[in-house]
Tab-separated table of C-alpha atoms in Angstrom:
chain	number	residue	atom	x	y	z
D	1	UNK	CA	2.243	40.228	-89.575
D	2	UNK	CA	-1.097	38.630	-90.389
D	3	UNK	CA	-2.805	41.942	-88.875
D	4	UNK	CA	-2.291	44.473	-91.725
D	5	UNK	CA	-5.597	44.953	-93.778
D	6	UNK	CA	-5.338	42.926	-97.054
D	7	UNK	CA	-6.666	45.470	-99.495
D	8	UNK	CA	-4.307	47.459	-101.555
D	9	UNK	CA	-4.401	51.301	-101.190
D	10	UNK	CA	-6.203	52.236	-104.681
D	11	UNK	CA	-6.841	55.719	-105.819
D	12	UNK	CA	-10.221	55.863	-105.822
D	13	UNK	CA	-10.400	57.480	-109.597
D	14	UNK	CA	-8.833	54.378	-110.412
D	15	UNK	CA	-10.643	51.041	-111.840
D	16	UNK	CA	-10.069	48.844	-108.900
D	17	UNK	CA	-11.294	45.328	-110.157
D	18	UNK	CA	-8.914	45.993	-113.214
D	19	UNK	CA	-5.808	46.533	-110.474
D	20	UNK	CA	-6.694	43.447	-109.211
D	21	UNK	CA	-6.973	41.211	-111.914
D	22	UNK	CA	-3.634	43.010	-113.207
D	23	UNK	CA	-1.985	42.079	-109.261
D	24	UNK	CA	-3.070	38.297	-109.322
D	25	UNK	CA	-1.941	38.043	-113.153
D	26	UNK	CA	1.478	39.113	-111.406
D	27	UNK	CA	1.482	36.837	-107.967
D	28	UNK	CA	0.177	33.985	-109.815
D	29	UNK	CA	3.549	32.593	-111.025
D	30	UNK	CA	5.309	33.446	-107.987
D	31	UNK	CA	3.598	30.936	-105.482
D	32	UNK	CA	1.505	27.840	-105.089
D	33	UNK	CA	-0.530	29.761	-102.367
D	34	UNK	CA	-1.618	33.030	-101.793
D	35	UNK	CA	-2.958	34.010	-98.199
D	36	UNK	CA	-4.685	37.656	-97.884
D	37	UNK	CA	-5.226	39.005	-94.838
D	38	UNK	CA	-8.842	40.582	-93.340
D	39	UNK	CA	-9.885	42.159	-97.150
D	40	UNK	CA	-13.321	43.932	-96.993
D	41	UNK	CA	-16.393	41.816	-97.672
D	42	UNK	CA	-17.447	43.986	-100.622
D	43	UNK	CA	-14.126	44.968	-101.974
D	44	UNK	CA	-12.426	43.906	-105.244
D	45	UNK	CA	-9.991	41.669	-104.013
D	46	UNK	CA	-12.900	39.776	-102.388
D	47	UNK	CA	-14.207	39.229	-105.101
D	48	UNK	CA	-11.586	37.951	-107.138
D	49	UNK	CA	-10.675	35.458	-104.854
D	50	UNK	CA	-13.612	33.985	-104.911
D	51	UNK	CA	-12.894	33.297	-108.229
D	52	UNK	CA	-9.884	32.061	-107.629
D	53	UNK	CA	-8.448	28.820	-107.374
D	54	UNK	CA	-9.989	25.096	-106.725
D	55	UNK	CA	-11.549	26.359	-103.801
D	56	UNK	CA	-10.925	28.971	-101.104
D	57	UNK	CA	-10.237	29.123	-97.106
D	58	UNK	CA	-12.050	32.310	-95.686
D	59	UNK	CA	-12.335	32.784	-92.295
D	60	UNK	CA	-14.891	35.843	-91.491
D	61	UNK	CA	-13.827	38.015	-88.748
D	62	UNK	CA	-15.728	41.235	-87.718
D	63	UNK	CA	-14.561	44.800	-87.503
D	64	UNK	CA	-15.383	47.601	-85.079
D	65	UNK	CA	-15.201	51.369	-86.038
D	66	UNK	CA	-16.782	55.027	-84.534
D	67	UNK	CA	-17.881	56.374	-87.818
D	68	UNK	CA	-18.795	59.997	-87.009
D	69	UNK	CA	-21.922	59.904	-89.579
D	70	UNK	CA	-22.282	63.383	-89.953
D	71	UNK	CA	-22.156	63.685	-86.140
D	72	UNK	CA	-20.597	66.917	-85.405
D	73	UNK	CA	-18.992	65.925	-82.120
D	74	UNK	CA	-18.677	63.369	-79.408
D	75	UNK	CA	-21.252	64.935	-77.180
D	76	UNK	CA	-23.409	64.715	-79.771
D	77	UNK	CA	-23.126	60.606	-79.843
D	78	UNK	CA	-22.815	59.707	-76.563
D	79	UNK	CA	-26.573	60.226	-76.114
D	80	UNK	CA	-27.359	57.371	-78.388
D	81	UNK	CA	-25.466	54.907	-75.847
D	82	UNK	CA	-27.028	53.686	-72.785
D	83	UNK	CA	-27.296	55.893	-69.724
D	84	UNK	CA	-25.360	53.715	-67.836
D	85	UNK	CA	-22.563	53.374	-70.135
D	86	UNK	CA	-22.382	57.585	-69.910
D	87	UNK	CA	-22.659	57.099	-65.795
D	88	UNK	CA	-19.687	54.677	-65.682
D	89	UNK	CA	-17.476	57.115	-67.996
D	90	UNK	CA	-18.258	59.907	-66.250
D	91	UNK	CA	-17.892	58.405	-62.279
D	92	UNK	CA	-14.681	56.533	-63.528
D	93	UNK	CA	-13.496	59.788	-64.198
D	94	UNK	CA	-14.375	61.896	-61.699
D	95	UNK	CA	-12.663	59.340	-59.260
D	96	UNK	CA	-9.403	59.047	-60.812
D	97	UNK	CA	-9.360	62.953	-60.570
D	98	UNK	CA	-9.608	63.083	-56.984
D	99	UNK	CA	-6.231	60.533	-56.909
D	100	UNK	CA	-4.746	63.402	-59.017
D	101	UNK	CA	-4.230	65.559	-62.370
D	102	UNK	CA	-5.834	63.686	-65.418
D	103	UNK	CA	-4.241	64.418	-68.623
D	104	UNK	CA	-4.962	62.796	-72.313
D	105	UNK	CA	-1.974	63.358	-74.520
D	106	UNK	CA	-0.769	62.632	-78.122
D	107	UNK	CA	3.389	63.486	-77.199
D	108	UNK	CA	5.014	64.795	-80.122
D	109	UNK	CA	8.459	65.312	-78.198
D	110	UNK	CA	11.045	62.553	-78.445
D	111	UNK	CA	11.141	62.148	-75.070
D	112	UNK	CA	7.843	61.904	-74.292
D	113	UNK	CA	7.624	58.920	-77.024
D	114	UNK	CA	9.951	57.045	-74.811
D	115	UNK	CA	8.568	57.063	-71.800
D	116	UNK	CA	5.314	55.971	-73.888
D	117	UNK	CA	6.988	52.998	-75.454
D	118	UNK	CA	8.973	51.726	-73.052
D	119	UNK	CA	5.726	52.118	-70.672
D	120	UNK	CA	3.709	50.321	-73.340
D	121	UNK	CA	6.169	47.289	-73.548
D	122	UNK	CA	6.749	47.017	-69.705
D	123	UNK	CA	2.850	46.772	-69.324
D	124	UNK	CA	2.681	44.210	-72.140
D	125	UNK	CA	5.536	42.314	-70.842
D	126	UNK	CA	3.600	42.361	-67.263
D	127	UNK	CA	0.785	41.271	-68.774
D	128	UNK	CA	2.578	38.090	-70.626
D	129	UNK	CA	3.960	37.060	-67.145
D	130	UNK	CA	0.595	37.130	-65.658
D	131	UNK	CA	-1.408	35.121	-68.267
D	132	UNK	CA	1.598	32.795	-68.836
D	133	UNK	CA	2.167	33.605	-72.418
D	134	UNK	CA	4.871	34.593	-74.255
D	135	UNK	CA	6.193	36.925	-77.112
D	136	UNK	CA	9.491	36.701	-78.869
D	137	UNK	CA	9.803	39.644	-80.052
D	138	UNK	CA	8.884	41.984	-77.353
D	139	UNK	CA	11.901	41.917	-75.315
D	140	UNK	CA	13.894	42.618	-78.527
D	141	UNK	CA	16.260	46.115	-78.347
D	142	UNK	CA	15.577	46.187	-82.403
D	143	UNK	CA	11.605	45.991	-81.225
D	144	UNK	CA	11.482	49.286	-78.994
D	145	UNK	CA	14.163	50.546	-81.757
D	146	UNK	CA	12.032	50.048	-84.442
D	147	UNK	CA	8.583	51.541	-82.056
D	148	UNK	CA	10.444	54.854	-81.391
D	149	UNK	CA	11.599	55.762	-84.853
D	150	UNK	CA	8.430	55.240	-86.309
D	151	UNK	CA	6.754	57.466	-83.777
D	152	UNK	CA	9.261	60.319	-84.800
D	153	UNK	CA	8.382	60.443	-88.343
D	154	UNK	CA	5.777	62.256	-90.031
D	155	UNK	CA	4.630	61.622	-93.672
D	156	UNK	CA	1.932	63.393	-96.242
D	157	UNK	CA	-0.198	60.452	-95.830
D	158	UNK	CA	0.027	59.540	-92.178
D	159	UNK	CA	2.034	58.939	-89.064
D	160	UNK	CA	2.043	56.860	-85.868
D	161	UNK	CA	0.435	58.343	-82.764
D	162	UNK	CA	0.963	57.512	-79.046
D	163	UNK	CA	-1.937	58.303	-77.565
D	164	UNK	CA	-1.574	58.410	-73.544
D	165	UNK	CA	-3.433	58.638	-70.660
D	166	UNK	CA	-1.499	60.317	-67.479
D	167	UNK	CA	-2.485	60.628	-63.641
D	168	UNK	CA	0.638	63.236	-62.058
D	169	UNK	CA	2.063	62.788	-65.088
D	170	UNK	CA	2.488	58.748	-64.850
D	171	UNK	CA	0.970	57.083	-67.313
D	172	UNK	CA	-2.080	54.774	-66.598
D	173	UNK	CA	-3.215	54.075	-70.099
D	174	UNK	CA	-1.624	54.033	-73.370
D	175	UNK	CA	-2.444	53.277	-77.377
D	176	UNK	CA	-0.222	53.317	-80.604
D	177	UNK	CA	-2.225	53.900	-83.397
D	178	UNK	CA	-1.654	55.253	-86.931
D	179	UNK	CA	-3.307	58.002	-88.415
D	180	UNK	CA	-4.028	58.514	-91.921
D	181	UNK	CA	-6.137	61.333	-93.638
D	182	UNK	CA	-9.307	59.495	-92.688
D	183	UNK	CA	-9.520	57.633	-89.687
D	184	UNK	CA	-7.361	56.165	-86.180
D	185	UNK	CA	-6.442	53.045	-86.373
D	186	UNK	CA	-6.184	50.919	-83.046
D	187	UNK	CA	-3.258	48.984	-83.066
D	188	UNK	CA	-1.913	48.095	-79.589
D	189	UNK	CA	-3.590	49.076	-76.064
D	190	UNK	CA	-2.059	49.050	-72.507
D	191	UNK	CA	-3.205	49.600	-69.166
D	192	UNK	CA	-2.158	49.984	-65.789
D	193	UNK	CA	-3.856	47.357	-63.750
D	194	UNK	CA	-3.613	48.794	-60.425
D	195	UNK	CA	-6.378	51.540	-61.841
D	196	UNK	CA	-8.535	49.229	-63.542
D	197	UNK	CA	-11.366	49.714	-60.981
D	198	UNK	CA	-11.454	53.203	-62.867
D	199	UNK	CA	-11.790	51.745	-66.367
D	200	UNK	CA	-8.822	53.620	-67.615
D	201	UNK	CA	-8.877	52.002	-71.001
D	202	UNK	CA	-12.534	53.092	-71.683
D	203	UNK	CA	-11.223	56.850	-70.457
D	204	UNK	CA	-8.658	56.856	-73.301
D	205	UNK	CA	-11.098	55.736	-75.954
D	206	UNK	CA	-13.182	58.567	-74.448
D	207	UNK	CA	-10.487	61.008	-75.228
D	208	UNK	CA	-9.391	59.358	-78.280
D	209	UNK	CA	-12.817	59.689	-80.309
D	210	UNK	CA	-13.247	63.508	-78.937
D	211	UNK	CA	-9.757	64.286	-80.552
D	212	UNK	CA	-11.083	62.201	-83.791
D	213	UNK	CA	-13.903	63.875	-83.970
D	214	UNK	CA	-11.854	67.263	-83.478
D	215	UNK	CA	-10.378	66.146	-86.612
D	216	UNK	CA	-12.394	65.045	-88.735
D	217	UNK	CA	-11.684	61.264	-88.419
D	218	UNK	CA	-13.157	58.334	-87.966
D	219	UNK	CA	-11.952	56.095	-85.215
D	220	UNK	CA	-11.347	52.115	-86.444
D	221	UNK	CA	-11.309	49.381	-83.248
D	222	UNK	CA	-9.901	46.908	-86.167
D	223	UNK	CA	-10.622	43.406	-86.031
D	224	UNK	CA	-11.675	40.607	-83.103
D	225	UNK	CA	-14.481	40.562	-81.071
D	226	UNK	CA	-13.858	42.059	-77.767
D	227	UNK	CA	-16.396	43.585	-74.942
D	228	UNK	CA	-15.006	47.517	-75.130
D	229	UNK	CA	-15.487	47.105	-78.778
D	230	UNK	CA	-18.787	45.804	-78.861
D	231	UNK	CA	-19.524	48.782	-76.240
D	232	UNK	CA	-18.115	51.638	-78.421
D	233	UNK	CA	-18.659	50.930	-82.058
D	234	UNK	CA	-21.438	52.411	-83.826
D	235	UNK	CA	-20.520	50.590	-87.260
D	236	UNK	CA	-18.901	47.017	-88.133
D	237	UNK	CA	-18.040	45.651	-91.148
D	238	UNK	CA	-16.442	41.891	-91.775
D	239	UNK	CA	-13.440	41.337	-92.504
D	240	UNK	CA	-12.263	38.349	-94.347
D	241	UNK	CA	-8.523	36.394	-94.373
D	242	UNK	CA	-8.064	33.825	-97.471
D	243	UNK	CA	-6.291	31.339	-98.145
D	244	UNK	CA	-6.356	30.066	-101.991
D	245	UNK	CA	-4.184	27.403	-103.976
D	246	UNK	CA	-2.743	28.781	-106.996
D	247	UNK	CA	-1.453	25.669	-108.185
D	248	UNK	CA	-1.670	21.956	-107.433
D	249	UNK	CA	0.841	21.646	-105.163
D	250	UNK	CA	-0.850	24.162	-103.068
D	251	UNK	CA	-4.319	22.331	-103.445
D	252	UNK	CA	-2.784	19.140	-102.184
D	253	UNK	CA	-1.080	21.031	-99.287
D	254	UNK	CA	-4.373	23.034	-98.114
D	255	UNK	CA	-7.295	20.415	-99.026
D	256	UNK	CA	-6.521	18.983	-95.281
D	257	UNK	CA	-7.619	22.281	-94.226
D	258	UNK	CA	-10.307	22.916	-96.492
D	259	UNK	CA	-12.256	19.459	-95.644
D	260	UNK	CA	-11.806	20.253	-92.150
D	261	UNK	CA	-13.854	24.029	-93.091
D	262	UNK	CA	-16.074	22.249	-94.888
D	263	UNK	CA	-17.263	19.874	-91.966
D	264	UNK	CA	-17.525	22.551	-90.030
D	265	UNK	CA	-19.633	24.543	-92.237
D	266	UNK	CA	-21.762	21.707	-92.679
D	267	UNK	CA	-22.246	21.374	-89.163
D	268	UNK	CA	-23.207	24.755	-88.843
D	269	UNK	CA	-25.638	24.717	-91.610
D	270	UNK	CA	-27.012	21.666	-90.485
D	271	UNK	CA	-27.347	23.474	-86.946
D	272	UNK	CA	-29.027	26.109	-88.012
D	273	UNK	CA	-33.084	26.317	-87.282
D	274	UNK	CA	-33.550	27.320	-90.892
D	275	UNK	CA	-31.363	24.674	-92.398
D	276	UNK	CA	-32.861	22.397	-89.929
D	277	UNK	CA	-36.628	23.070	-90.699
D	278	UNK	CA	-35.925	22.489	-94.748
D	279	UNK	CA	-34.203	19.083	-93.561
D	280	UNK	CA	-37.094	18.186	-92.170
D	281	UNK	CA	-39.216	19.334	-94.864
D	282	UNK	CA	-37.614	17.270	-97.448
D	283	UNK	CA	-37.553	14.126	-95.189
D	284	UNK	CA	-41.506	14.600	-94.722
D	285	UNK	CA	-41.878	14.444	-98.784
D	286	UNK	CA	-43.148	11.744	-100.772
D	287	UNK	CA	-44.178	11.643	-104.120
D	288	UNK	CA	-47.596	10.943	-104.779
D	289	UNK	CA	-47.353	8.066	-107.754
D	290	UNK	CA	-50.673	7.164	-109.845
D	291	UNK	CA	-52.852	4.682	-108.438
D	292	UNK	CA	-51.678	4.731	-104.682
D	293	UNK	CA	-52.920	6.811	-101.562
D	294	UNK	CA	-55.722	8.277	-103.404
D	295	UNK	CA	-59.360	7.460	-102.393
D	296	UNK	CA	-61.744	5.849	-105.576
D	297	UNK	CA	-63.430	8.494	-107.317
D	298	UNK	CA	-66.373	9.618	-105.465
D	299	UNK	CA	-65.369	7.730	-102.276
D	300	UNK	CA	-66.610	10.377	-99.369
D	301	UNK	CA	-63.481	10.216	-96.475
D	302	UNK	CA	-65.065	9.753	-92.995
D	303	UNK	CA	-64.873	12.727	-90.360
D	304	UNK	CA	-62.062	12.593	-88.093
């Protein structure tokens, strides 16, 4: 889907950089490409791919999580955002409970994880009509299918939660996450518009981190750069997607795209009041030769 993290799930008693040579030794014959999605900046499979290849593709792309860094509970971290960040939370709040009952949820009941989903892709498909976009695979029966079976099951290592926020038992704001033994992880959010003077989505984060905390896990935003994100996360790592020729085939087909990232890197170098200042440094230099610009030996140089 070009969204899953890129790293392979490693034990962590295991040799990791010896997994990944052993994985690329595998894929290697198999393709003249290899793209990797979003792998972590320090990981192993970063750092084979650098290795990798005539050249790599990376395109950087920051990650925002709520790590609870020995923070025993929410009320515990919201003092270290601003006051008026806590204001709006709590005043968004208080109005939408004077409309009516407020409820967070995480429905475990089948058919509570309809209404959900079929909620979730109504909103979505509202919100394609209104920004004139368009997704093929929304509208699908094998889509919502495919959404509600997953939210039934529930595995050792994790499951897929439906977070929800209700008003009278409708709901106003909704996210499908999956949960694993360490952390939330954000996948799709909806919200009703006709409360957004209320901030609903920021509510349901609210909730969302207060149950994380309650259980001991960390909440993960993923990747993109978005406002609420920016607002919320107290750690960010980068993320970075690859794309490496394996072969020369695949050089020929991706050096169009790597001469276009190279430009722009240049640019950016070049732009940068750093870069700049050493550019103009090294056009300023001239080497002094013997015999030329220096004053005769005990030649006295008038004052300015």
């Amino acid at each position: 889907m070009h969204e899953e993290y890129g790293d392979p799930l490693i034990a962590p008693d295991m040799n990791a950089a010896e997994i990944c040579r052993e994985l690329m030794a595998l894929l290697r014959p198999m393709a003249d490409i290899i793209e990797v999605p979003f792998v972590e900046q320090d990981g192993a499979v970063r750092q084979l791919l650098e290795r990798t290849g005539a050249f790599q593709i990376p395109n950087p792309l920051d990650s925002y999580m709520i790590e609870r860094r020995g923070v025993e509970n929410l009320d515990d971290l919201l003092p270290s955002y601003s006051s008026k960040f806590r204001t709006n939370l709590k005043q968004g709040r208080k109005r939408l409970q004077k409309l009516g009952e407020l409820r967070f949820e995480l429905p475990e009941d089948y058919a509570s994880s309809v209404e959900t989903i079929d909620w979730v892709i109504e909103e979505k498909r509202r919100w394609l009509r209104r920004m004139d976009k368009s997704c093929p695979w929304l509208g699908k029966g094998e889509a919502r299918a495919f959404f509600l079976a997953a939210s039934m099951k529930r595995g050792e290592l994790g499951r897929v939660g439906l977070f929800r926020l209700t008003l009278d038992g409708k709901p106003i704001a909704a996210f499908l996450t999956m949960i694993d033994r360490t952390r939330v992880e954000l996948l799709t959010t909806s919200f009703d518009p006709d409360y957004s003077r209320y901030s609903p989505g920021m509510l349901i984060i609210e909730d969302t981190v207060r149950w994380c905390f309650e259980h001991g896990l960390d909440f993960d935003m993923r990747i993109l750069r978005m406002d609420y994100k920016e607002r919320w996360s107290n750690a960010w790592t980068t993320r970075i997607q690859y794309r490496v020729p394996l072969t020369l085939k695949g050089a020929a087909v991706l050096l169009p795209a790597y001469l276009v990232y190279s430009f722009y890197r240049t640019v950016h170098a070049i732009s940068n009041a750093e870069q700049r200042a050493a550019i103009r440094r090294m056009m300023k230099w001239r080497p002094v030769l013997n015999g030329r610009n220096r004053p005769p030996t005990g030649q006295i140089e008038p004052n300015a």
